[in-house]
mmCIF file of C-alpha atoms in Angstrom:
data_model
loop_
_atom_site.group_PDB
_atom_site.id
_atom_site.type_symbol
_atom_site.label_atom_id
_atom_site.label_comp_id
_atom_site.label_asym_id
_atom_site.label_seq_id
_atom_site.Cartn_x
_atom_site.Cartn_y
_atom_site.Cartn_z
ATOM 1 C CA MET U 1 -151.258 -233.026 111.511
ATOM 2 C CA ASN U 2 -148.966 -233.236 108.491
ATOM 3 C CA THR U 3 -148.621 -229.762 106.981
ATOM 4 C CA VAL U 4 -145.922 -230.584 104.431
ATOM 5 C CA ASN U 5 -147.226 -229.272 101.118
ATOM 6 C CA ALA U 6 -150.482 -228.378 102.850
ATOM 7 C CA PRO U 7 -152.693 -225.920 100.917
ATOM 8 C CA LEU U 8 -153.306 -222.275 101.595
ATOM 9 C CA VAL U 9 -156.922 -221.994 102.727
ATOM 10 C CA ILE U 10 -159.248 -218.995 102.728
ATOM 11 C CA ILE U 11 -162.433 -219.228 104.791
ATOM 12 C CA GLY U 12 -164.906 -216.708 103.403
ATOM 13 C CA ALA U 13 -165.516 -216.259 99.667
ATOM 14 C CA GLY U 14 -166.760 -212.684 99.703
ATOM 15 C CA HIS U 15 -164.908 -209.635 98.411
ATOM 16 C CA ALA U 16 -161.901 -209.847 100.751
ATOM 17 C CA GLY U 17 -161.490 -213.610 100.409
ATOM 18 C CA GLY U 18 -161.956 -213.509 96.659
ATOM 19 C CA ARG U 19 -159.460 -210.683 96.208
ATOM 20 C CA ALA U 20 -156.943 -212.601 98.328
ATOM 21 C CA ALA U 21 -157.333 -215.746 96.228
ATOM 22 C CA LEU U 22 -156.892 -213.848 92.957
ATOM 23 C CA THR U 23 -153.862 -211.992 94.352
ATOM 24 C CA LEU U 24 -152.189 -215.226 95.444
ATOM 25 C CA ARG U 25 -152.334 -216.493 91.874
ATOM 26 C CA SER U 26 -151.287 -213.186 90.306
ATOM 27 C CA GLU U 27 -148.289 -213.092 92.676
ATOM 28 C CA GLY U 28 -147.141 -216.470 91.458
ATOM 29 C CA TYR U 29 -148.350 -218.901 94.125
ATOM 30 C CA SER U 30 -148.869 -222.187 92.281
ATOM 31 C CA GLY U 31 -149.651 -224.539 95.149
ATOM 32 C CA ARG U 32 -153.020 -225.880 96.152
ATOM 33 C CA LEU U 33 -155.449 -223.059 97.008
ATOM 34 C CA ILE U 34 -158.876 -223.621 98.612
ATOM 35 C CA LEU U 35 -161.560 -220.934 98.919
ATOM 36 C CA ILE U 36 -164.434 -221.912 101.229
ATOM 37 C CA GLY U 37 -167.683 -219.902 101.145
ATOM 38 C CA ASP U 38 -171.317 -219.975 102.237
ATOM 39 C CA GLU U 39 -172.816 -218.868 98.914
ATOM 40 C CA ALA U 40 -172.857 -220.779 95.644
ATOM 41 C CA HIS U 41 -171.814 -217.652 93.735
ATOM 42 C CA ALA U 42 -168.246 -216.732 92.892
ATOM 43 C CA PRO U 43 -166.870 -213.787 94.948
ATOM 44 C CA TYR U 44 -168.625 -210.479 94.313
ATOM 45 C CA GLU U 45 -168.705 -206.882 95.566
ATOM 46 C CA ARG U 46 -171.531 -205.811 97.878
ATOM 47 C CA PRO U 47 -172.067 -202.059 97.218
ATOM 48 C CA PRO U 48 -174.161 -202.696 94.049
ATOM 49 C CA LEU U 49 -176.665 -204.707 96.093
ATOM 50 C CA SER U 50 -178.396 -201.573 97.365
ATOM 51 C CA LYS U 51 -177.913 -199.602 94.135
ATOM 52 C CA GLY U 52 -177.473 -201.023 90.633
ATOM 53 C CA LEU U 53 -178.684 -204.526 91.369
ATOM 54 C CA LEU U 54 -181.841 -203.244 93.091
ATOM 55 C CA GLN U 55 -182.428 -200.823 90.216
ATOM 56 C CA GLY U 56 -181.969 -203.556 87.629
ATOM 57 C CA THR U 57 -179.081 -201.717 85.948
ATOM 58 C CA THR U 58 -176.523 -204.409 86.809
ATOM 59 C CA ASP U 59 -176.500 -208.127 87.528
ATOM 60 C CA LEU U 60 -174.330 -210.605 89.386
ATOM 61 C CA ALA U 61 -171.776 -210.690 86.571
ATOM 62 C CA GLY U 62 -171.480 -206.916 86.808
ATOM 63 C CA CYS U 63 -170.399 -206.992 90.454
ATOM 64 C CA SER U 64 -168.405 -210.243 90.490
ATOM 65 C CA LEU U 65 -164.636 -210.285 90.964
ATOM 66 C CA CYS U 66 -164.513 -213.260 88.604
ATOM 67 C CA ASP U 67 -166.744 -216.132 87.536
ATOM 68 C CA SER U 68 -166.610 -219.857 88.213
ATOM 69 C CA THR U 69 -164.877 -220.459 84.900
ATOM 70 C CA ARG U 70 -162.065 -218.121 85.862
ATOM 71 C CA LEU U 71 -161.708 -219.778 89.270
ATOM 72 C CA GLY U 72 -161.300 -223.084 87.446
ATOM 73 C CA GLU U 73 -158.740 -221.658 85.045
ATOM 74 C CA LEU U 74 -156.708 -220.410 88.008
ATOM 75 C CA ASP U 75 -157.054 -223.778 89.759
ATOM 76 C CA ILE U 76 -158.725 -222.167 92.785
ATOM 77 C CA GLU U 77 -160.854 -224.796 94.512
ATOM 78 C CA HIS U 78 -164.148 -223.095 95.469
ATOM 79 C CA TRP U 79 -165.940 -225.151 98.123
ATOM 80 C CA THR U 80 -169.555 -224.277 98.961
ATOM 81 C CA ALA U 81 -170.908 -227.566 100.314
ATOM 82 C CA GLY U 82 -170.903 -226.597 103.991
ATOM 83 C CA PRO U 83 -169.332 -224.516 106.737
ATOM 84 C CA VAL U 84 -166.089 -225.079 108.564
ATOM 85 C CA LEU U 85 -166.997 -226.493 111.965
ATOM 86 C CA SER U 86 -163.860 -225.743 113.952
ATOM 87 C CA LEU U 87 -160.211 -224.747 113.864
ATOM 88 C CA ALA U 88 -157.213 -226.340 115.565
ATOM 89 C CA PRO U 89 -154.535 -223.625 115.280
ATOM 90 C CA ALA U 90 -151.828 -225.578 117.110
ATOM 91 C CA GLN U 91 -152.232 -228.473 114.670
ATOM 92 C CA HIS U 92 -152.738 -226.237 111.612
ATOM 93 C CA GLY U 93 -156.021 -227.993 110.877
ATOM 94 C CA LEU U 94 -159.697 -227.258 110.292
ATOM 95 C CA GLN U 95 -162.724 -229.511 110.580
ATOM 96 C CA LEU U 96 -165.140 -229.632 107.668
ATOM 97 C CA ALA U 97 -168.918 -230.084 107.727
ATOM 98 C CA ASP U 98 -168.637 -233.842 107.155
ATOM 99 C CA GLY U 99 -166.414 -234.174 110.231
ATOM 100 C CA SER U 100 -163.160 -234.715 108.339
ATOM 101 C CA TRP U 101 -160.049 -232.653 109.003
ATOM 102 C CA LEU U 102 -157.971 -230.672 106.527
ATOM 103 C CA ALA U 103 -154.408 -229.521 107.156
ATOM 104 C CA TYR U 104 -153.449 -226.021 106.042
ATOM 105 C CA GLY U 105 -150.109 -224.309 105.586
ATOM 106 C CA ARG U 106 -151.431 -220.812 106.188
ATOM 107 C CA LEU U 107 -155.016 -219.677 106.692
ATOM 108 C CA LEU U 108 -156.947 -216.480 105.976
ATOM 109 C CA LEU U 109 -160.173 -215.764 107.870
ATOM 110 C CA ALA U 110 -162.379 -213.517 105.732
ATOM 111 C CA THR U 111 -165.637 -214.670 107.264
ATOM 112 C CA GLY U 112 -167.379 -211.289 106.962
ATOM 113 C CA GLY U 113 -170.641 -210.919 108.828
ATOM 114 C CA ARG U 114 -174.385 -211.348 108.748
ATOM 115 C CA ALA U 115 -177.218 -208.863 108.927
ATOM 116 C CA ARG U 116 -178.431 -208.048 112.414
ATOM 117 C CA ARG U 117 -181.953 -209.319 112.940
ATOM 118 C CA LEU U 118 -184.794 -207.151 114.193
ATOM 119 C CA PRO U 119 -185.773 -208.510 117.645
ATOM 120 C CA ASN U 120 -189.157 -210.168 118.126
ATOM 121 C CA VAL U 121 -189.924 -210.539 114.420
ATOM 122 C CA PRO U 122 -190.907 -214.076 113.355
ATOM 123 C CA GLU U 123 -188.439 -215.552 110.866
ATOM 124 C CA HIS U 124 -191.240 -216.951 108.694
ATOM 125 C CA MET U 125 -192.612 -213.571 107.546
ATOM 126 C CA ALA U 126 -191.891 -213.682 103.822
ATOM 127 C CA ASN U 127 -191.843 -209.923 103.225
ATOM 128 C CA VAL U 128 -189.441 -209.032 106.070
ATOM 129 C CA LEU U 129 -186.188 -208.661 104.178
ATOM 130 C CA TYR U 130 -182.535 -208.063 104.954
ATOM 131 C CA LEU U 131 -179.846 -206.998 102.498
ATOM 132 C CA ARG U 132 -176.516 -208.758 102.829
ATOM 133 C CA THR U 133 -176.368 -211.191 99.909
ATOM 134 C CA HIS U 134 -177.053 -211.199 96.181
ATOM 135 C CA ASP U 135 -180.053 -213.514 96.592
ATOM 136 C CA GLU U 136 -181.561 -211.213 99.241
ATOM 137 C CA ALA U 137 -181.144 -208.268 96.874
ATOM 138 C CA LEU U 138 -182.966 -210.150 94.092
ATOM 139 C CA THR U 139 -185.850 -210.965 96.428
ATOM 140 C CA LEU U 140 -186.127 -207.321 97.421
ATOM 141 C CA ARG U 141 -185.901 -206.106 93.819
ATOM 142 C CA ASN U 142 -188.852 -208.299 92.842
ATOM 143 C CA GLY U 143 -190.964 -206.539 95.486
ATOM 144 C CA LEU U 144 -190.072 -202.950 94.575
ATOM 145 C CA ARG U 145 -192.984 -202.113 92.309
ATOM 146 C CA PRO U 146 -194.560 -198.680 91.737
ATOM 147 C CA GLY U 147 -196.977 -197.952 94.556
ATOM 148 C CA SER U 148 -195.554 -200.574 96.937
ATOM 149 C CA ARG U 149 -195.515 -199.425 100.556
ATOM 150 C CA LEU U 150 -192.021 -199.928 101.915
ATOM 151 C CA VAL U 151 -190.989 -199.453 105.539
ATOM 152 C CA VAL U 152 -187.230 -199.306 106.107
ATOM 153 C CA VAL U 153 -185.862 -199.818 109.618
ATOM 154 C CA GLY U 154 -182.469 -198.174 110.094
ATOM 155 C CA GLY U 155 -181.127 -194.781 109.046
ATOM 156 C CA GLY U 156 -177.605 -195.891 108.180
ATOM 157 C CA PHE U 157 -176.181 -196.172 104.677
ATOM 158 C CA ILE U 158 -177.900 -199.435 103.722
ATOM 159 C CA GLY U 159 -181.304 -198.164 104.800
ATOM 160 C CA LEU U 160 -180.828 -194.796 103.096
ATOM 161 C CA GLU U 161 -179.562 -196.295 99.830
ATOM 162 C CA VAL U 162 -182.453 -198.769 99.721
ATOM 163 C CA ALA U 163 -184.863 -195.891 100.393
ATOM 164 C CA ALA U 164 -183.369 -193.834 97.547
ATOM 165 C CA THR U 165 -183.542 -196.753 95.112
ATOM 166 C CA ALA U 166 -187.114 -197.592 96.118
ATOM 167 C CA ARG U 167 -188.233 -193.987 95.601
ATOM 168 C CA SER U 168 -186.644 -193.953 92.138
ATOM 169 C CA LEU U 169 -188.728 -197.047 91.331
ATOM 170 C CA GLY U 170 -191.952 -195.382 92.443
ATOM 171 C CA CYS U 171 -192.419 -196.934 95.881
ATOM 172 C CA SER U 172 -193.888 -195.184 98.900
ATOM 173 C CA VAL U 173 -191.144 -195.193 101.543
ATOM 174 C CA THR U 174 -191.151 -194.618 105.298
ATOM 175 C CA LEU U 175 -187.776 -194.794 107.028
ATOM 176 C CA LEU U 176 -187.529 -195.338 110.790
ATOM 177 C CA GLU U 177 -184.405 -194.365 112.759
ATOM 178 C CA ALA U 178 -184.096 -194.947 116.500
ATOM 179 C CA GLY U 179 -181.516 -192.181 116.958
ATOM 180 C CA PRO U 180 -181.808 -188.393 116.710
ATOM 181 C CA ARG U 181 -180.148 -188.173 113.269
ATOM 182 C CA LEU U 182 -179.230 -190.216 110.204
ATOM 183 C CA ALA U 183 -175.948 -192.158 110.170
ATOM 184 C CA GLY U 184 -175.260 -190.541 113.516
ATOM 185 C CA ARG U 185 -172.595 -193.023 114.603
ATOM 186 C CA VAL U 186 -170.242 -192.222 111.737
ATOM 187 C CA LEU U 187 -171.090 -188.794 110.282
ATOM 188 C CA PRO U 188 -170.932 -185.252 111.696
ATOM 189 C CA GLU U 189 -174.191 -183.422 112.252
ATOM 190 C CA ARG U 190 -173.932 -181.284 109.113
ATOM 191 C CA LEU U 191 -173.820 -184.319 106.835
ATOM 192 C CA SER U 192 -176.634 -186.009 108.752
ATOM 193 C CA GLY U 193 -178.660 -182.857 108.181
ATOM 194 C CA VAL U 194 -178.155 -182.694 104.416
ATOM 195 C CA LEU U 195 -179.014 -186.384 104.119
ATOM 196 C CA LEU U 196 -182.230 -185.791 106.039
ATOM 197 C CA ASP U 197 -183.196 -182.790 103.934
ATOM 198 C CA LEU U 198 -182.437 -184.572 100.658
ATOM 199 C CA HIS U 199 -184.372 -187.752 101.435
ATOM 200 C CA ARG U 200 -187.375 -185.837 102.705
ATOM 201 C CA ALA U 201 -187.292 -183.610 99.617
ATOM 202 C CA ARG U 202 -187.386 -186.755 97.460
ATOM 203 C CA GLY U 203 -190.479 -188.023 99.227
ATOM 204 C CA VAL U 204 -189.138 -190.343 101.930
ATOM 205 C CA ASP U 205 -191.113 -190.089 105.182
ATOM 206 C CA VAL U 206 -188.126 -190.044 107.555
ATOM 207 C CA ARG U 207 -188.960 -190.461 111.235
ATOM 208 C CA LEU U 208 -186.276 -189.982 113.877
ATOM 209 C CA ASN U 209 -186.235 -191.025 117.546
ATOM 210 C CA VAL U 210 -188.779 -193.783 116.946
ATOM 211 C CA ALA U 211 -189.103 -197.186 118.579
ATOM 212 C CA ILE U 212 -190.952 -200.222 117.232
ATOM 213 C CA GLU U 213 -193.509 -201.918 119.453
ATOM 214 C CA ALA U 214 -194.362 -204.844 117.143
ATOM 215 C CA VAL U 215 -194.533 -206.100 113.585
ATOM 216 C CA LEU U 216 -198.126 -207.110 112.905
ATOM 217 C CA GLY U 217 -199.273 -209.907 110.605
ATOM 218 C CA GLY U 218 -199.316 -213.652 110.089
ATOM 219 C CA GLU U 219 -197.454 -215.199 107.168
ATOM 220 C CA ARG U 220 -196.544 -211.699 106.017
ATOM 221 C CA ALA U 221 -195.837 -208.444 107.810
ATOM 222 C CA GLU U 222 -198.874 -206.214 107.364
ATOM 223 C CA ALA U 223 -197.905 -203.205 109.478
ATOM 224 C CA VAL U 224 -195.304 -201.818 111.868
ATOM 225 C CA GLN U 225 -196.687 -200.571 115.165
ATOM 226 C CA LEU U 226 -194.636 -197.876 116.903
ATOM 227 C CA VAL U 227 -194.343 -197.394 120.648
ATOM 228 C CA ASP U 228 -196.269 -194.126 120.367
ATOM 229 C CA GLY U 229 -199.263 -196.022 118.976
ATOM 230 C CA GLN U 230 -198.893 -195.177 115.282
ATOM 231 C CA CYS U 231 -199.442 -198.041 112.863
ATOM 232 C CA LEU U 232 -197.645 -198.022 109.494
ATOM 233 C CA PRO U 233 -199.091 -200.411 106.868
ATOM 234 C CA CYS U 234 -196.474 -202.059 104.648
ATOM 235 C CA ASP U 235 -196.119 -204.360 101.669
ATOM 236 C CA LEU U 236 -192.399 -204.810 102.389
ATOM 237 C CA LEU U 237 -190.335 -204.360 105.534
ATOM 238 C CA VAL U 238 -186.576 -203.932 104.993
ATOM 239 C CA VAL U 239 -184.276 -204.078 108.005
ATOM 240 C CA GLY U 240 -180.883 -202.361 107.820
ATOM 241 C CA ILE U 241 -179.653 -202.098 111.414
ATOM 242 C CA GLY U 242 -176.055 -203.136 110.969
ATOM 243 C CA MET U 243 -173.893 -206.198 110.636
ATOM 244 C CA GLN U 244 -172.865 -208.898 113.112
ATOM 245 C CA PRO U 245 -169.244 -210.017 112.440
ATOM 246 C CA ASN U 246 -168.788 -213.760 112.077
ATOM 247 C CA VAL U 247 -166.207 -214.249 114.832
ATOM 248 C CA GLU U 248 -167.544 -217.470 116.349
ATOM 249 C CA LEU U 249 -165.106 -219.764 114.562
ATOM 250 C CA ALA U 250 -162.126 -217.661 115.664
ATOM 251 C CA ARG U 251 -163.364 -217.218 119.222
ATOM 252 C CA THR U 252 -163.971 -220.941 119.737
ATOM 253 C CA ALA U 253 -160.460 -221.638 118.429
ATOM 254 C CA GLY U 254 -159.000 -219.340 121.102
ATOM 255 C CA LEU U 255 -157.969 -216.442 118.873
ATOM 256 C CA ASP U 256 -157.951 -212.911 120.255
ATOM 257 C CA VAL U 257 -161.378 -211.477 119.453
ATOM 258 C CA GLY U 258 -162.932 -208.105 120.276
ATOM 259 C CA GLN U 259 -165.566 -206.645 117.984
ATOM 260 C CA GLY U 260 -163.779 -208.615 115.272
ATOM 261 C CA ILE U 261 -160.772 -210.891 114.871
ATOM 262 C CA ARG U 262 -157.870 -208.871 116.249
ATOM 263 C CA VAL U 263 -154.715 -208.712 114.169
ATOM 264 C CA ASP U 264 -151.279 -207.151 114.338
ATOM 265 C CA GLY U 265 -149.845 -204.624 111.927
ATOM 266 C CA GLN U 266 -149.368 -207.324 109.284
ATOM 267 C CA LEU U 267 -152.982 -208.607 109.578
ATOM 268 C CA GLN U 268 -151.861 -211.743 111.435
ATOM 269 C CA SER U 269 -154.105 -212.993 114.228
ATOM 270 C CA SER U 270 -152.933 -214.117 117.659
ATOM 271 C CA ALA U 271 -152.371 -217.610 116.217
ATOM 272 C CA ALA U 272 -149.394 -218.492 114.057
ATOM 273 C CA ASP U 273 -150.072 -218.579 110.305
ATOM 274 C CA ILE U 274 -153.670 -217.359 110.627
ATOM 275 C CA PHE U 275 -154.512 -213.970 109.111
ATOM 276 C CA ALA U 276 -157.769 -211.993 108.886
ATOM 277 C CA ALA U 277 -159.148 -209.480 106.389
ATOM 278 C CA GLY U 278 -162.318 -207.592 105.495
ATOM 279 C CA ASP U 279 -165.411 -206.844 107.561
ATOM 280 C CA VAL U 280 -164.444 -209.305 110.314
ATOM 281 C CA CYS U 281 -160.919 -207.950 110.792
ATOM 282 C CA GLU U 282 -160.248 -205.683 113.793
ATOM 283 C CA PHE U 283 -157.028 -203.736 113.338
ATOM 284 C CA ARG U 284 -155.191 -200.587 114.350
ATOM 285 C CA LEU U 285 -154.589 -197.804 111.862
ATOM 286 C CA HIS U 286 -151.511 -196.830 113.903
ATOM 287 C CA PRO U 287 -149.473 -198.915 116.374
ATOM 288 C CA GLY U 288 -150.849 -197.022 119.377
ATOM 289 C CA GLY U 289 -154.350 -196.485 118.024
ATOM 290 C CA GLU U 290 -157.648 -198.048 118.955
ATOM 291 C CA PHE U 291 -158.821 -201.298 117.406
ATOM 292 C CA GLN U 292 -161.451 -200.777 114.725
ATOM 293 C CA ARG U 293 -163.265 -202.557 111.928
ATOM 294 C CA GLN U 294 -164.008 -201.106 108.492
ATOM 295 C CA GLU U 295 -167.115 -202.388 106.714
ATOM 296 C CA THR U 296 -166.257 -200.845 103.340
ATOM 297 C CA TRP U 297 -165.471 -201.855 99.768
ATOM 298 C CA ARG U 298 -162.089 -200.223 100.031
ATOM 299 C CA ASN U 299 -161.103 -202.105 103.169
ATOM 300 C CA ALA U 300 -162.155 -205.460 101.720
ATOM 301 C CA GLU U 301 -160.214 -204.744 98.534
ATOM 302 C CA HIS U 302 -157.041 -203.496 100.204
ATOM 303 C CA GLN U 303 -156.926 -205.983 103.077
ATOM 304 C CA GLY U 304 -157.704 -208.941 100.820
ATOM 305 C CA HIS U 305 -154.790 -207.994 98.574
ATOM 306 C CA HIS U 306 -152.472 -207.205 101.484
ATOM 307 C CA ALA U 307 -153.258 -210.368 103.439
ATOM 308 C CA ALA U 308 -152.447 -212.442 100.367
ATOM 309 C CA LEU U 309 -148.975 -210.886 100.147
ATOM 310 C CA ASN U 310 -148.353 -211.674 103.806
ATOM 311 C CA LEU U 311 -149.666 -215.224 103.422
ATOM 312 C CA LEU U 312 -146.760 -215.562 101.003
ATOM 313 C CA GLY U 313 -144.369 -214.244 103.643
ATOM 314 C CA ALA U 314 -143.960 -210.615 102.553
ATOM 315 C CA GLY U 315 -144.263 -209.328 106.135
ATOM 316 C CA LEU U 316 -145.643 -205.963 105.019
ATOM 317 C CA PRO U 317 -147.347 -203.621 107.520
ATOM 318 C CA PHE U 318 -150.899 -202.650 106.582
ATOM 319 C CA ASN U 319 -151.177 -198.860 106.460
ATOM 320 C CA SER U 320 -153.841 -198.158 103.855
ATOM 321 C CA ILE U 321 -155.803 -194.933 104.453
ATOM 322 C CA PRO U 322 -159.479 -195.852 104.952
ATOM 323 C CA GLY U 323 -162.329 -194.370 102.992
ATOM 324 C CA PHE U 324 -165.832 -195.022 101.678
ATOM 325 C CA TRP U 325 -168.535 -193.566 99.479
ATOM 326 C CA SER U 326 -172.331 -193.604 99.433
ATOM 327 C CA ASP U 327 -174.665 -192.466 96.633
ATOM 328 C CA HIS U 328 -178.032 -190.806 97.277
ATOM 329 C CA TYR U 329 -180.088 -189.884 94.218
ATOM 330 C CA ASP U 330 -177.831 -187.539 92.212
ATOM 331 C CA TRP U 331 -175.625 -186.628 95.185
ATOM 332 C CA GLY U 332 -172.553 -188.407 96.510
ATOM 333 C CA LEU U 333 -170.802 -188.668 99.860
ATOM 334 C CA GLN U 334 -167.106 -189.601 100.024
ATOM 335 C CA THR U 335 -164.653 -189.848 102.919
ATOM 336 C CA THR U 336 -160.984 -190.505 103.499
ATOM 337 C CA GLY U 337 -158.934 -191.023 106.637
ATOM 338 C CA GLN U 338 -160.293 -190.780 110.158
ATOM 339 C CA ILE U 339 -163.662 -189.096 110.462
ATOM 340 C CA SER U 340 -166.235 -189.252 113.235
ATOM 341 C CA SER U 341 -169.596 -187.969 114.385
ATOM 342 C CA ALA U 342 -167.827 -185.131 116.223
ATOM 343 C CA GLU U 343 -167.688 -181.536 114.972
ATOM 344 C CA PRO U 344 -165.026 -181.197 112.235
ATOM 345 C CA SER U 345 -162.100 -178.798 112.572
ATOM 346 C CA ALA U 346 -162.828 -176.817 109.399
ATOM 347 C CA SER U 347 -164.905 -176.762 106.216
ATOM 348 C CA ARG U 348 -164.955 -175.248 102.743
ATOM 349 C CA ALA U 349 -167.679 -174.846 100.121
ATOM 350 C CA THR U 350 -167.536 -176.370 96.636
ATOM 351 C CA ALA U 351 -168.768 -174.900 93.364
ATOM 352 C CA ASP U 352 -171.818 -177.194 93.036
ATOM 353 C CA GLY U 353 -173.322 -176.310 96.403
ATOM 354 C CA GLY U 354 -171.553 -179.072 98.285
ATOM 355 C CA PHE U 355 -168.759 -178.909 100.845
ATOM 356 C CA VAL U 356 -165.733 -180.637 102.336
ATOM 357 C CA LEU U 357 -165.278 -181.110 106.087
ATOM 358 C CA PHE U 358 -161.805 -181.539 107.587
ATOM 359 C CA TYR U 359 -160.530 -183.250 110.757
ATOM 360 C CA LEU U 360 -157.105 -182.106 111.991
ATOM 361 C CA ASP U 361 -154.909 -183.107 114.915
ATOM 362 C CA ALA U 362 -153.341 -180.736 117.448
ATOM 363 C CA GLY U 363 -150.434 -180.130 115.083
ATOM 364 C CA GLN U 364 -152.772 -178.992 112.287
ATOM 365 C CA ARG U 365 -152.078 -182.146 110.264
ATOM 366 C CA LEU U 366 -155.006 -183.551 108.315
ATOM 367 C CA LEU U 367 -156.416 -186.784 109.764
ATOM 368 C CA GLY U 368 -159.544 -187.166 107.679
ATOM 369 C CA ALA U 369 -162.029 -185.469 105.384
ATOM 370 C CA CYS U 370 -165.551 -186.037 104.132
ATOM 371 C CA GLY U 371 -167.198 -184.379 101.159
ATOM 372 C CA TRP U 372 -170.681 -183.900 99.729
ATOM 373 C CA GLY U 373 -171.323 -182.998 96.101
ATOM 374 C CA MET U 374 -173.311 -183.624 92.938
ATOM 375 C CA GLY U 375 -172.577 -186.989 91.360
ATOM 376 C CA ASN U 376 -168.872 -187.769 91.590
ATOM 377 C CA SER U 377 -167.806 -184.111 91.720
ATOM 378 C CA ILE U 378 -166.232 -184.381 95.150
ATOM 379 C CA ALA U 379 -163.886 -187.244 94.190
ATOM 380 C CA ARG U 380 -160.970 -185.039 93.138
ATOM 381 C CA ASP U 381 -160.988 -183.068 96.405
ATOM 382 C CA ILE U 382 -161.153 -186.254 98.467
ATOM 383 C CA LYS U 383 -158.262 -187.752 96.513
ATOM 384 C CA LEU U 384 -156.187 -184.646 97.224
ATOM 385 C CA CYS U 385 -157.143 -184.874 100.903
ATOM 386 C CA GLU U 386 -155.887 -188.439 100.943
ATOM 387 C CA ARG U 387 -152.533 -187.222 99.664
ATOM 388 C CA LEU U 388 -152.480 -184.451 102.297
ATOM 389 C CA ILE U 389 -153.089 -187.069 104.997
ATOM 390 C CA ALA U 390 -150.277 -189.232 103.656
ATOM 391 C CA CYS U 391 -147.709 -186.429 103.569
ATOM 392 C CA GLY U 392 -148.578 -185.249 107.103
ATOM 393 C CA THR U 393 -147.677 -181.598 106.520
ATOM 394 C CA PRO U 394 -149.164 -179.035 108.972
ATOM 395 C CA LEU U 395 -151.821 -176.895 107.261
ATOM 396 C CA GLN U 396 -152.848 -173.289 107.676
ATOM 397 C CA MET U 397 -156.495 -173.093 108.727
ATOM 398 C CA PRO U 398 -157.375 -169.916 106.724
ATOM 399 C CA ALA U 399 -156.065 -171.456 103.507
ATOM 400 C CA LEU U 400 -157.816 -174.750 104.203
ATOM 401 C CA MET U 401 -161.163 -172.983 104.622
ATOM 402 C CA ASP U 402 -160.698 -170.709 101.590
ATOM 403 C CA ALA U 403 -162.367 -172.258 98.511
ATOM 404 C CA GLY U 404 -160.230 -169.918 96.397
ATOM 405 C CA VAL U 405 -157.089 -171.780 97.479
ATOM 406 C CA SER U 406 -156.985 -175.139 95.743
ATOM 407 C CA LEU U 407 -156.192 -178.258 97.750
ATOM 408 C CA LYS U 408 -153.636 -179.075 95.078
ATOM 409 C CA GLN U 409 -151.869 -175.812 95.924
ATOM 410 C CA LEU U 410 -151.812 -176.763 99.613
ATOM 411 C CA LEU U 411 -150.337 -180.109 98.663
ATOM 412 C CA ARG U 412 -147.701 -178.443 96.499
ATOM 413 C CA ASN U 413 -146.796 -176.052 99.318
#
C-alpha cells in the first residue's frame, strides 16, 4: 500500500483522540489528519456525564474539547459514518465500513471502551440505562424526576456519582454493590467507609454483598429481585459495573493485547507506527512495573497530548504521574501517584475534617496519596504530594503524619 504522503489517522474520537488531533495541529502538523469516531458529536470529556450534565448545569458544549466548526477550521476530517473493520499493520492500511482501504502514515488507537452489560437483562428494556456517552446521559437525565425510584447497580465511582446526583434531584435511590465495600478495588478501607457513611447520611439505601437474581418486567424493568428474595421496585435501573476496553480491532490485527493495547514507554504498540492512548492503553508507569490501564480524565488528557508528540517523531517517554478525582455532594476525593485498596503507610488530618492517606516504598519515598475534604479543599495538599512523588526524597514518618508540619515544608526540606 502506498504510504507516501499518507495521512495521520486517529481511531477513536473521544477525549484522548480529540486531544491528540488538536495537539497535532497546535504542534504544526499541516498534513492530512483524519479522526474516526463512533459518535456524531465532536470530542468531549466524560466526567461531566455523571455530574453537571445529569444535573442540568452544563451541556455538550460545556464539556466539549472543541466543536465541529473548530474541527473544520483546523482541517481535521471527522469521520462518523461507520467503524473501522480491520487493520493491516504490515501494509500500513485500515479497512473502512464500506470495504475500501485507506493507507496511513502513522496511526493512533484511542478506541476507549464500552459499558459492561448486566448479564441476563434483555436489551429491549427501555429504562435499563448505562452511562458511557452523552446521549445516554441525556436519556438518564430525562428520567431523574423528584420521587422517581432509582436502583443503581455498582458501587464504583460512576454508580456513586449517579446516586449523589439523583438524590440532589429528589429521587429515591437504592445502590447495590456485590462486594463488601464501596470502590473496594481501588480505594483503601478508610475511604470506602467515609463514602458509605456519607451516601447513607444523604438518603441512599446502600446495600453491600448483594447479588441479583433477575430483573423483572416486560418492555420496562419493573423491579430488581435479589438472590435473598427481596424485590426492589424501580422506575429506572442504572448499571455502572465497569468498562470493557475496545481491543478487538488491535487483537485481530495481531498487536500485543492484555487488558488493553500494550505499549512501550513511548506509547507505541507492538506494531510499527501504531500508538495507543486513553482508556484502552495498557502501559507501565516504570520500565520494570506492571502493565496497567488508567480510566481517568487526566490519563486521557496527558496520553492524548503525549501520543501526538510521538506521532510526530518526538520519541518522548511517557512518565506522567497518574491521578483522579471524584465529587460526592459537597465532598471531594482526589488522588495522585500509585494508590491501592491496601492499608496506607501513614495519614494526617486536615482542618475541615478530612484527611490525606500516604503510600510509601521501603525507602520512605512517597509513591502515592489520596485525600478527602470539603469541596476542592484537598487539591493543594494533593498537588504538593505530586511534587513530593516527583522529587523522590525520603520522608520522615512523624513529620508526614503531623498536620502541624506543612507538606510544603517537607517539600522544601
